[in-house]
Amino acid sequence: MSSGNIRLFMWVSSILCLICGSYGFVPQDHYLIDCGSPINTSVGDRVFVADTSDSNALSTPQEIFAKTTLKPVSLSNDSALYETARILNGPSIYTFPIKKLGRHWVRLYFFPFVFQSYDLSTAKFSVSAQNITLFKDFHVGNGSQVKEYSLNVTSSNLVLTFTPSSKSFAFINALEVLSLPDELTPESARTINDPPGSYQSVSNKALETIARVNMGDETVFPQNDTLWRLWISDDMYLLHNNLAEFVSNITAVNSTIARAMVNIAPAIVYGTATKLMNSGEDPNINANVTWRFSVDPGFEYLVRFHFCDIVSISPNNLFFNVYINSMLVSRNLDLSHLTSNIIGAPYFMDVITRVNDISKLNVSVGPSNVGNPSPNAILNGLEVMKISTSKGSLDVLDSDLKKGSKMKVGVIVGLAVGIFTAVIVAISLFVVCRRRRRRKYAHVNHSKAEENFATSGMVTKYSNNGAAIFSSSKTGYRFPFVAIQEATDYFSESLVVGVGGFGKVYKGILRDETKVAVKRGVSYSRQGFAEFQTEIEMLSMFRHRHLVSLIGYCDEQNEMIIIYEYMENGTLKNHLYDSDLPSLSWPQRLEICIGSARGLHYLHTGSTKAIIHRDVKSANILLDEKFMAKVADFGLSKTGPEIDKTHVSTAVKGSFGYLDPEYLTRQQLTEKSDVYSFGVVMLEVLCGRPVIDPSLPTEKVSLVEWAMNSLKRGKLEEIVDPCLAGQIKPDSLRKFGEIADKCLAGCGMDRPSMGDVLWNLECALQLQGSEEKPDPQGQSLPVNHVNNLETNASIAQFSMGSVGDLAGISMSTVFAQMVKEDPR
Ligand SMILES: *[C@@H]1O[C@H](CO)[C@@H](O)[C@H](O)[C@H]1NC(C)=O
Ligand SMILES: *[C@@H]1O[C@H](CO)[C@@H](O)[C@H](O)[C@H]1NC(C)=O
Ligand SMILES: *[C@@H]1O[C@H](CO)[C@@H](O)[C@H](O)[C@H]1NC(C)=O
Ligand SMILES: *[C@@H]1O[C@H](CO)[C@@H](O)[C@H](O)[C@H]1NC(C)=O
Ligand SMILES: *[C@@H]1O[C@H](CO)[C@@H](O)[C@H](O)[C@H]1NC(C)=O
Ligand SMILES: *[C@@H]1O[C@H](CO)[C@@H](O)[C@H](O)[C@H]1NC(C)=O
Ligand SMILES: *[C@@H]1O[C@H](CO)[C@@H](O)[C@H](O)[C@H]1NC(C)=O
Ligand SMILES: *[C@@H]1O[C@H](CO)[C@@H](O)[C@H](O)[C@H]1NC(C)=O
Ligand SMILES: *[C@@H]1O[C@H](CO)[C@@H](O)[C@H](O)[C@H]1NC(C)=O
Ligand SMILES: *[C@@H]1O[C@H](CO)[C@@H](O)[C@H](O)[C@H]1NC(C)=O
């Protein structure tokens, strides 16, 4: 061969290499199926083949091909894939012959739509691959989504199993199985939890992609990635993005190295970055850039950082620190050192971290203290992958496997979601329902029901599994599901007395003729299993006349049912506005406030651990047949700060309009948060209007703002519910206003305790005089005509701590600075 030929050969082969390198990863195993579709569908340069019964699928006979005309909004330009789906009515198996052992991606495409009698968004099912649980009893949320799993396939077939949950079905819109280049997945990585620095193997673990992000506020689409990955812009994950600056310079990336690493991440990922805001003028700038991801606590995560110095002109200029959840990942990271002084060389780094307790993973980069003139920090790309547990699950923690049922821990818990949930939950718990016909089922034979219960395999199975859920509650509380079906006439719609985000509330009648309220949680409701459990634990722990009593619960068959005593008169809210019920008199309203204050006071002080209700509102105060108030809904309750040190990091929960502004801003939960919410309820009681009423003029939309304004101007009479006109004695009104004002103090320390509130409410009732007092039912103190309140022993009994803290405070008291309770 002449030298010219050699040169030509080298030239040709380098061109070939170039082509292979830039566009040409050809996976040995590459299955693309457009499920339920009779035709092949092109997405970019790939063809998803029509779904024929013999195409890899060994499926059930009850499969159905579904079709929709809806097209979801999809970043990946793959919306055609979502127009069809295969519905699976029984356990179904897809088998893919594998040519190359090792890492494969399984991508599952979902888009729930309605087809004939199937509403795909109600489908609940599990998917496993080999011996790995990918997800369990899962509901696909609204909108399209792609779930991506990385599995180390060690046998010649990859088997995917779809299992519908009981009485449900499974579905899938499209499927993708793809063998991966060996260099993509590490066999082990450094851990930053204890012992820090040790290495942990992931070669047998499955990984689920939680986030794949391109920094620099630019999305990279699958058609620009050799492995058809979607790199989402980091903007939505950035906290405080005023500290961040987006940079882009693709030409600064060393293309030789980038080409070699193209399967790790495309050059355009490395060519954009988010860096710390240019601090040229202020060298003392001291801040981190932080991205925040929602994760499931208890799992380990593999975090891959992609770096490329596209900002420096010379080496050894950029030093920075890297953190995950405030734990140090790298101190004084010097990219030029790691890349042999080649500026613009892509570099990646893997780290494993365990996320405990919290459902957030923070990734931060920040300046180091090594002597560089202008501190800076940079990140180009990031991937977060969940690692399967030692028992092979990506959905259920090993410690939860013992339990009979599980709820997906809220994946997206944030302020916004918390408030959104709260708005939904705020839909009233009960709608008063007076003329309900008695049901015939009351005399269903007892032993027959017991027998059904015992012989139904399904029920027995679940009841055995579920027995361990509530170790702390008394077993007597546990009801068989059949007994509840019986009491509610198989959850008859005609017995529904309330609907909320959690599900429905039914009126029921037990065999012994006890009327009960049956709250049946939808298993996928946001309120979820944790709240179900909390509520039962709280209720079984406490018995008080002013707390709604727990009669029982049922957790069979993944049900989340709580049975309460029936409250004839529904919610306080219903009696205040937006209903045609007769208006409550002022003394009645005071009694109700006193009753609920007493319930809360008991919660706060009744046991060694203070219990914080966290969702005090008029919709959670229920009235019995004699209008005695009872506090309900303990789903969000928590033990107080002195016991529970984690209170600071708790996601903000509660109801919009009632949230303590201090809790919102500092996330510090104390009993005083309940006091604030109670103050809002007092204003509702006084004014007879909703907390937020967008139909009113701006200055009146927020009840708190509007009422506090009038209070400040000493014009309390202006805001009183017109139904109460002329009923309230000025002294009683003044006292009531004072208490509400104190409760609503911006700073928790300035608010009275519930005991003080109670004492002062008693005063307000005294000041009103007893002649109009309704039947006290022995709930309130005997009202004697004693003017000197301090000598009234039965009142003094409730003045905990600072007796008369509020007494004698004049209207001119400086009002604590009000923080707008509207969280934005
Ligand atoms: C779909 O594509 C495959 C190969 O890619 C081909 O064998 C098959 O005939 C095509 N089917 C239809 C319905 O076009
Ligand atoms: C999406 O796909 C269509 C047709 O397949 C193509 O015309 C269009 O350019 C694609 N859009 C993007 C952003 O790739
Ligand atoms: C999902 O969509 C359905 C129908 O459009 C809607 O009723 C439901 O509220 C949506 N759920 C969520 C969580 O957005
Ligand atoms: C897959 O697992 C095998 C054995 O279990 C291991 O030897 C191999 O390194 C793993 N491959 C990867 C890519 O982790
Ligand atoms: C992404 O791919 C499209 C089509 O394949 C191409 O037109 C576009 O220039 C690419 N974008 C980048 C940033 O390379
Ligand atoms: C991009 O990087 C190259 C090489 O480092 C440099 O010459 C060029 O000035 C940079 N462009 C911008 C806009 O910063
Ligand atoms: C890119 O990296 C290679 C080494 O892989 C090096 O030889 C070359 O000089 C680098 N190019 C630039 C522009 O720095
Ligand atoms: C994440 O960062 C935010 C804002 O800095 C902080 O409030 C939160 O506590 C951090 N979470 C963790 C787990 O560090
Ligand atoms: C960046 O975050 C880490 C961990 O939370 C913290 O220790 C450090 O002080 C922060 N740096 C700056 C400049 O805020
Ligand atoms: C799953 O199967 C593979 C190979 O059969 C084995 O190496 C692995 O340990 C198994 N994982 C679990 C969680 O049983």
Short mmCIF file of C-alpha atoms in Angstrom, two decimals, residues 483-713:
data_model
loop_
_atom_site.label_atom_id
_atom_site.label_comp_id
_atom_site.label_asym_id
_atom_site.label_seq_id
_atom_site.Cartn_x
_atom_site.Cartn_y
_atom_site.Cartn_z
CA ALA A 483 -69.78 -4.27 57.54
CA ILE A 484 -69.13 -0.87 56.04
CA GLN A 485 -70.70 -1.81 52.73
CA GLU A 486 -73.70 -2.90 54.70
CA ALA A 487 -73.85 0.29 56.75
CA THR A 488 -73.66 2.50 53.68
CA ASP A 489 -75.81 0.39 51.40
CA TYR A 490 -72.79 -0.39 49.24
CA PHE A 491 -71.67 3.24 49.27
CA SER A 492 -74.93 4.43 47.87
CA GLU A 493 -74.66 7.83 46.21
CA SER A 494 -77.87 8.85 47.96
CA LEU A 495 -76.05 8.66 51.28
CA VAL A 496 -73.20 10.95 50.30
CA VAL A 497 -73.08 13.87 52.72
CA GLY A 498 -69.79 15.40 51.67
CA VAL A 499 -67.16 15.34 48.96
CA GLY A 500 -63.60 16.55 49.11
CA GLY A 501 -60.15 16.04 47.69
CA PHE A 502 -59.80 12.91 49.81
CA GLY A 503 -62.95 11.22 48.51
CA LYS A 504 -66.53 11.03 49.75
CA VAL A 505 -68.24 11.04 53.14
CA TYR A 506 -71.30 8.81 53.52
CA LYS A 507 -73.90 8.65 56.19
CA GLY A 508 -74.15 5.12 57.49
CA ILE A 509 -76.06 3.13 60.04
CA LEU A 510 -74.35 0.30 61.88
CA ARG A 511 -76.15 -2.84 62.94
CA ASP A 512 -76.68 -1.46 66.41
CA GLU A 513 -78.47 1.53 64.85
CA THR A 514 -75.58 3.92 65.56
CA LYS A 515 -75.44 6.64 62.97
CA VAL A 516 -71.96 7.13 61.62
CA ALA A 517 -70.11 9.21 59.07
CA VAL A 518 -67.98 7.07 56.77
CA LYS A 519 -65.10 8.84 55.06
CA ARG A 520 -63.81 6.77 52.18
CA GLY A 521 -60.45 7.96 50.84
CA VAL A 522 -59.70 7.43 47.18
CA SER A 523 -56.52 5.49 47.19
CA TYR A 524 -54.83 7.95 44.88
CA SER A 525 -56.10 11.04 46.61
CA ARG A 526 -53.53 13.58 47.53
CA GLN A 527 -54.47 13.29 51.17
CA GLY A 528 -53.08 9.85 50.92
CA PHE A 529 -52.20 7.02 53.12
CA ALA A 530 -49.93 8.88 55.53
CA GLU A 531 -52.74 11.22 56.45
CA PHE A 532 -55.16 8.34 56.82
CA GLN A 533 -52.77 6.72 59.23
CA THR A 534 -52.11 9.94 61.14
CA GLU A 535 -55.77 10.59 61.53
CA ILE A 536 -56.50 7.17 62.97
CA GLU A 537 -53.56 7.34 65.30
CA MET A 538 -54.55 10.78 66.55
CA LEU A 539 -58.19 9.93 66.97
CA SER A 540 -57.57 6.68 68.77
CA MET A 541 -55.22 8.46 71.12
CA PHE A 542 -57.68 11.15 72.12
CA ARG A 543 -61.15 11.12 73.53
CA HIS A 544 -62.73 14.46 74.24
CA ARG A 545 -66.20 15.88 74.13
CA HIS A 546 -65.05 18.54 71.71
CA LEU A 547 -63.09 16.31 69.38
CA VAL A 548 -65.00 14.20 66.91
CA SER A 549 -64.78 10.54 67.97
CA LEU A 550 -63.34 7.69 66.02
CA ILE A 551 -65.61 4.68 65.77
CA GLY A 552 -63.46 2.59 63.52
CA TYR A 553 -61.50 2.26 60.34
CA CYS A 554 -61.02 -0.19 57.53
CA ASP A 555 -57.88 -0.78 55.51
CA GLU A 556 -58.87 -3.96 53.73
CA GLN A 557 -58.39 -4.15 49.98
CA ASN A 558 -56.37 -0.98 50.00
CA GLU A 559 -59.38 0.94 51.26
CA MET A 560 -58.81 3.96 53.44
CA ILE A 561 -62.03 4.27 55.36
CA ILE A 562 -62.53 6.10 58.62
CA ILE A 563 -65.76 5.86 60.60
CA TYR A 564 -66.66 8.76 62.84
CA GLU A 565 -69.57 9.60 65.05
CA TYR A 566 -72.27 11.21 62.98
CA MET A 567 -72.65 14.95 63.43
CA GLU A 568 -76.24 15.83 62.71
CA ASN A 569 -75.70 19.49 61.93
CA GLY A 570 -72.70 19.28 59.65
CA THR A 571 -69.99 21.89 59.49
CA LEU A 572 -69.88 25.25 61.18
CA LYS A 573 -69.05 26.74 57.81
CA ASN A 574 -72.38 25.64 56.42
CA HIS A 575 -74.22 27.50 59.13
CA LEU A 576 -72.30 30.70 58.52
CA TYR A 577 -72.69 31.29 54.79
CA ASP A 578 -73.43 29.87 51.38
CA SER A 579 -76.38 27.83 52.58
CA ASP A 580 -80.00 28.50 53.42
CA LEU A 581 -79.77 27.15 56.94
CA PRO A 582 -81.14 29.42 59.66
CA SER A 583 -78.59 31.85 60.97
CA LEU A 584 -76.98 31.06 64.33
CA SER A 585 -77.50 33.50 67.18
CA TRP A 586 -74.55 35.32 68.74
CA PRO A 587 -74.57 33.29 71.97
CA GLN A 588 -74.77 30.10 69.91
CA ARG A 589 -71.78 31.26 67.90
CA LEU A 590 -69.86 32.05 71.06
CA GLU A 591 -70.68 28.62 72.45
CA ILE A 592 -69.40 27.03 69.28
CA CYS A 593 -66.18 29.04 69.46
CA ILE A 594 -65.79 28.07 73.10
CA GLY A 595 -66.40 24.40 72.34
CA SER A 596 -63.89 24.26 69.54
CA ALA A 597 -61.36 26.28 71.52
CA ARG A 598 -61.73 23.74 74.28
CA GLY A 599 -61.10 20.90 71.86
CA LEU A 600 -57.97 22.59 70.55
CA HIS A 601 -56.81 23.49 74.04
CA TYR A 602 -57.09 19.83 74.95
CA LEU A 603 -55.10 18.84 71.88
CA HIS A 604 -52.35 21.30 72.75
CA THR A 605 -52.12 20.46 76.42
CA GLY A 606 -54.01 17.24 77.02
CA SER A 607 -51.04 14.93 76.91
CA THR A 608 -47.31 15.04 77.32
CA LYS A 609 -46.91 15.71 73.63
CA ALA A 610 -48.60 18.79 72.30
CA ILE A 611 -50.62 17.99 69.21
CA ILE A 612 -50.86 20.61 66.50
CA HIS A 613 -53.99 20.28 64.42
CA ARG A 614 -52.62 22.20 61.40
CA ASP A 615 -55.93 22.50 59.60
CA VAL A 616 -58.22 24.51 61.85
CA LYS A 617 -61.05 26.01 59.79
CA SER A 618 -64.78 26.35 59.91
CA ALA A 619 -65.20 23.35 57.61
CA ASN A 620 -63.39 21.21 60.19
CA ILE A 621 -65.62 22.23 63.08
CA LEU A 622 -68.65 19.98 63.19
CA LEU A 623 -71.91 20.47 65.06
CA ASP A 624 -73.98 17.76 66.68
CA GLU A 625 -77.75 17.77 66.99
CA LYS A 626 -77.53 20.27 69.85
CA PHE A 627 -75.02 22.50 68.03
CA MET A 628 -72.21 21.40 70.24
CA ALA A 629 -68.93 21.94 68.42
CA LYS A 630 -66.37 19.23 67.81
CA VAL A 631 -63.06 19.60 66.03
CA ALA A 632 -62.53 17.14 63.19
CA ASP A 633 -60.02 16.10 60.54
CA PHE A 634 -56.71 15.24 62.11
CA GLY A 635 -55.11 14.08 58.90
CA LEU A 636 -52.47 16.77 59.03
CA SER A 637 -51.94 16.81 62.77
CA LYS A 638 -48.45 16.64 64.16
CA THR A 639 -46.88 16.41 67.53
CA GLY A 640 -45.40 19.64 68.72
CA PRO A 641 -41.87 20.91 68.18
CA GLU A 642 -40.42 19.80 71.47
CA ILE A 643 -40.99 16.19 70.49
CA ASP A 644 -40.61 16.23 66.79
CA LYS A 645 -37.40 17.84 65.68
CA THR A 646 -38.26 17.49 62.03
CA HIS A 647 -40.98 20.07 62.17
CA VAL A 648 -38.93 22.69 60.39
CA SER A 649 -38.55 20.78 57.17
CA THR A 650 -42.16 19.72 56.94
CA ALA A 651 -43.87 20.73 53.73
CA VAL A 652 -46.30 23.53 54.37
CA LYS A 653 -49.76 22.11 54.64
CA GLY A 654 -53.06 23.51 55.70
CA SER A 655 -55.80 25.50 54.13
CA PHE A 656 -55.44 28.60 52.07
CA GLY A 657 -56.56 31.67 53.94
CA TYR A 658 -56.06 30.05 57.35
CA LEU A 659 -52.33 29.54 57.20
CA ASP A 660 -50.20 31.15 59.82
CA PRO A 661 -47.97 33.64 57.96
CA GLU A 662 -45.10 32.86 60.29
CA TYR A 663 -45.40 29.17 59.50
CA LEU A 664 -45.46 30.02 55.81
CA THR A 665 -42.33 32.07 55.91
CA ARG A 666 -40.31 30.18 58.50
CA GLN A 667 -41.93 26.75 58.19
CA GLN A 668 -41.80 26.58 61.94
CA LEU A 669 -44.78 24.77 63.28
CA THR A 670 -46.04 25.48 66.78
CA GLU A 671 -49.38 25.45 68.56
CA LYS A 672 -49.55 29.14 67.79
CA SER A 673 -50.21 28.27 64.15
CA ASP A 674 -53.48 26.71 65.26
CA VAL A 675 -54.20 29.84 67.29
CA TYR A 676 -53.80 31.94 64.17
CA SER A 677 -56.16 29.73 62.18
CA PHE A 678 -58.61 29.84 65.04
CA GLY A 679 -58.49 33.63 64.88
CA VAL A 680 -59.52 33.41 61.24
CA VAL A 681 -62.42 31.13 62.19
CA MET A 682 -63.49 33.72 64.79
CA LEU A 683 -63.66 36.36 62.06
CA GLU A 684 -65.72 34.02 59.89
CA VAL A 685 -68.08 33.52 62.81
CA LEU A 686 -68.33 37.25 63.38
CA CYS A 687 -68.70 38.32 59.76
CA GLY A 688 -70.51 35.34 58.28
CA ARG A 689 -68.48 35.32 55.07
CA PRO A 690 -65.81 33.15 53.45
CA VAL A 691 -62.15 33.68 54.24
CA ILE A 692 -61.41 34.46 50.62
CA ASP A 693 -64.19 35.81 48.46
CA PRO A 694 -62.88 36.77 45.04
CA SER A 695 -66.27 38.17 44.02
CA LEU A 696 -65.88 41.13 46.38
CA PRO A 697 -63.98 44.36 45.72
CA THR A 698 -60.22 44.00 46.16
CA GLU A 699 -60.07 45.48 49.64
CA LYS A 700 -62.62 42.98 50.86
CA VAL A 701 -61.39 39.79 49.14
CA SER A 702 -59.38 38.67 52.13
CA LEU A 703 -61.49 38.44 55.25
CA VAL A 704 -58.49 38.88 57.53
CA GLU A 705 -57.21 41.98 55.81
CA TRP A 706 -60.62 43.57 55.62
CA ALA A 707 -61.59 42.76 59.21
CA MET A 708 -58.26 43.85 60.64
CA ASN A 709 -58.64 47.13 58.83
CA SER A 710 -61.99 47.80 60.42
CA LEU A 711 -60.68 46.64 63.76
CA LYS A 712 -57.78 49.07 63.56
CA ARG A 713 -60.15 51.89 62.81
#
